[in-house]
């Protein structure tokens, strides 16, 4: 064997160049220890159906040889729980938490839980908090249950590198107003925040104020806000460019421009608010908009003049969607 094949970087380059060749990586596992190590690093970079390594593969290894499973878990950087297909039916990958929570994931950076079938009952806060490993930068939960102040506290304490958090609670939310504020106050480095569905009773003026001061926040999705909350901000949202499913009155939206003038994407969800009659005029203040959509509450109205105003004031606008 050529001496160059004893260098990890050379072997890694060879494997990366042939990664699309069917069966190549699996064959490489049997060449020698170095090829096994580098091939395993590629094969186990991500775990979940979308990464080619279904969750159940790792779960079955745990059942048979937990020590071997831990060797693979040491390499995993991304875990994605969604669907799996077996015996001619789809089932949720979240059912394998019992096996996967026996392992540690020292290199894990991204963990996603999709809302798949009955996954909500599996994605309980006291279980999935295990995946809040020290290097996690992105934590996405789309459909969870039984989240509490303790969950948020642990997430904040363990994941000091956290940059993106998305939490949707579909049932049994035990997060208090104070618990949410405490988490937000210690998470100043967040760049993406999705805390809308299931957080209505945990939401407060203080939580909104804390988020508004994040120096790196680029994308935000939160429960509806009151006019006085916006008006009380002296400044805020220094680099915010995307606001998703945002709910505020026409007046509140107009005031929002003062603290978030750099928006390029604005998606309004006004369905739980009083009827709106001037949302388009208020949105036209955001002159940098490229994408805009709005869902109205029953009884709302728009007029052609305000639609023209939106087009004139936002020359970069390329996508618009208006409806109930």
CSV table of C-alpha atoms in Angstrom, one decimal, residues 80-215:
chain,number,residue,atom,x,y,z
A,80,UNK,CA,-33.4,14.2,12.2
A,81,UNK,CA,-36.5,12.4,13.4
A,82,UNK,CA,-39.3,12.1,10.8
A,83,UNK,CA,-40.9,9.1,9.1
A,84,UNK,CA,-39.6,5.6,8.4
A,85,UNK,CA,-41.1,3.1,6.0
A,86,UNK,CA,-41.2,-0.6,6.9
A,87,UNK,CA,-43.7,-3.4,6.4
A,88,UNK,CA,-45.6,-1.3,3.9
A,89,UNK,CA,-46.4,1.4,6.3
A,90,UNK,CA,-45.0,4.7,7.6
A,91,UNK,CA,-44.2,5.0,11.3
A,92,UNK,CA,-42.6,7.7,13.3
A,93,UNK,CA,-38.8,7.6,13.9
A,94,UNK,CA,-39.4,9.1,17.4
A,95,UNK,CA,-40.5,5.7,18.7
A,96,UNK,CA,-36.8,4.8,19.0
A,97,UNK,CA,-36.0,7.4,21.7
A,98,UNK,CA,-35.7,4.6,24.3
A,99,UNK,CA,-32.7,3.2,22.4
A,100,UNK,CA,-31.0,6.4,21.2
A,101,UNK,CA,-31.1,8.1,24.6
A,102,UNK,CA,-28.8,5.5,25.9
A,103,UNK,CA,-26.0,7.1,23.9
A,104,UNK,CA,-24.1,10.4,24.1
A,105,UNK,CA,-23.5,12.6,21.0
A,106,UNK,CA,-20.4,14.7,21.7
A,107,UNK,CA,-20.3,16.2,18.2
A,108,UNK,CA,-24.0,16.7,17.6
A,109,UNK,CA,-24.7,20.2,16.2
A,110,UNK,CA,-28.3,20.0,14.8
A,111,UNK,CA,-31.3,18.1,16.1
A,112,UNK,CA,-34.7,18.1,14.4
A,113,UNK,CA,-38.0,16.5,15.5
A,114,UNK,CA,-40.7,16.7,12.8
A,115,UNK,CA,-44.4,16.4,13.5
A,116,UNK,CA,-44.9,12.9,12.1
A,117,UNK,CA,-47.9,10.7,12.9
A,118,UNK,CA,-48.0,10.2,16.7
A,119,UNK,CA,-44.6,11.7,17.3
A,120,UNK,CA,-46.0,14.3,19.7
A,121,UNK,CA,-46.5,11.7,22.3
A,122,UNK,CA,-43.0,10.4,21.9
A,123,UNK,CA,-41.4,13.9,21.8
A,124,UNK,CA,-41.9,14.7,25.5
A,125,UNK,CA,-39.7,17.3,27.0
A,126,UNK,CA,-38.2,15.1,29.7
A,127,UNK,CA,-37.1,12.6,26.9
A,128,UNK,CA,-35.9,14.8,24.1
A,129,UNK,CA,-33.8,17.0,26.4
A,130,UNK,CA,-31.3,14.2,26.2
A,131,UNK,CA,-30.4,15.5,22.7
A,132,UNK,CA,-29.4,18.9,24.1
A,133,UNK,CA,-25.8,18.1,23.9
A,134,UNK,CA,-22.9,20.6,24.5
A,135,UNK,CA,-22.2,21.4,20.8
A,136,UNK,CA,-25.8,21.7,19.6
A,137,UNK,CA,-26.3,24.9,17.6
A,138,UNK,CA,-29.7,24.2,16.2
A,139,UNK,CA,-32.6,22.7,18.1
A,140,UNK,CA,-35.9,22.3,16.2
A,141,UNK,CA,-39.0,20.7,17.7
A,142,UNK,CA,-42.1,20.7,15.4
A,143,UNK,CA,-44.7,19.0,17.6
A,144,UNK,CA,-43.8,18.3,21.2
A,145,UNK,CA,-45.5,17.8,24.5
A,146,UNK,CA,-44.9,18.3,28.2
A,147,UNK,CA,-42.3,21.0,27.9
A,148,UNK,CA,-41.5,22.8,31.2
A,149,UNK,CA,-39.4,25.5,32.7
A,150,UNK,CA,-36.9,22.8,33.6
A,151,UNK,CA,-36.7,21.8,29.9
A,152,UNK,CA,-35.8,25.4,28.9
A,153,UNK,CA,-33.4,25.8,31.8
A,154,UNK,CA,-31.5,22.6,30.8
A,155,UNK,CA,-31.5,23.6,27.1
A,156,UNK,CA,-29.9,26.9,28.0
A,157,UNK,CA,-27.4,25.5,30.4
A,158,UNK,CA,-26.2,22.7,28.2
A,159,UNK,CA,-26.2,24.3,24.7
A,160,UNK,CA,-24.0,27.4,25.1
A,161,UNK,CA,-23.4,27.4,21.4
A,162,UNK,CA,-27.1,27.5,20.5
A,163,UNK,CA,-27.9,29.8,17.5
A,164,UNK,CA,-31.3,28.6,16.4
A,165,UNK,CA,-34.3,27.4,18.4
A,166,UNK,CA,-37.7,26.4,17.1
A,167,UNK,CA,-40.2,24.9,19.5
A,168,UNK,CA,-43.8,24.0,18.7
A,169,UNK,CA,-45.8,22.6,21.6
A,170,UNK,CA,-49.0,20.8,20.6
A,171,UNK,CA,-50.2,19.7,24.1
A,172,UNK,CA,-49.4,20.1,27.7
A,173,UNK,CA,-47.3,23.2,27.9
A,174,UNK,CA,-45.9,23.8,31.4
A,175,UNK,CA,-43.6,26.7,30.5
A,176,UNK,CA,-44.4,29.7,32.7
A,177,UNK,CA,-44.0,33.4,31.7
A,178,UNK,CA,-41.0,33.6,34.0
A,179,UNK,CA,-39.4,30.4,32.8
A,180,UNK,CA,-39.5,31.7,29.2
A,181,UNK,CA,-38.0,35.0,30.1
A,182,UNK,CA,-35.2,33.4,32.0
A,183,UNK,CA,-34.4,31.2,29.0
A,184,UNK,CA,-34.4,34.2,26.6
A,185,UNK,CA,-32.3,36.3,28.9
A,186,UNK,CA,-29.5,33.8,28.9
A,187,UNK,CA,-29.7,33.1,25.2
A,188,UNK,CA,-28.3,36.3,23.8
A,189,UNK,CA,-26.5,34.7,20.9
A,190,UNK,CA,-29.6,33.4,19.1
A,191,UNK,CA,-29.9,34.2,15.4
A,192,UNK,CA,-33.2,32.4,14.7
A,193,UNK,CA,-36.1,32.2,17.1
A,194,UNK,CA,-39.4,30.3,16.4
A,195,UNK,CA,-41.6,30.3,19.6
A,196,UNK,CA,-45.1,30.8,18.4
A,197,UNK,CA,-47.3,27.7,18.5
A,198,UNK,CA,-48.1,26.7,22.0
A,199,UNK,CA,-46.4,29.7,23.7
A,200,UNK,CA,-49.5,32.0,23.8
A,201,UNK,CA,-49.8,31.6,27.6
A,202,UNK,CA,-46.1,31.9,28.2
A,203,UNK,CA,-45.7,35.1,26.2
A,204,UNK,CA,-45.2,38.5,27.7
A,205,UNK,CA,-44.0,42.1,27.1
A,206,UNK,CA,-40.7,41.3,28.9
A,207,UNK,CA,-40.0,38.3,26.6
A,208,UNK,CA,-40.6,40.5,23.6
A,209,UNK,CA,-38.3,43.2,25.0
A,210,UNK,CA,-35.5,40.7,25.7
A,211,UNK,CA,-35.7,39.3,22.1
A,212,UNK,CA,-35.6,42.7,20.6
A,213,UNK,CA,-32.1,43.3,22.0
A,214,UNK,CA,-30.5,40.2,20.5
A,215,UNK,CA,-27.5,41.6,18.5
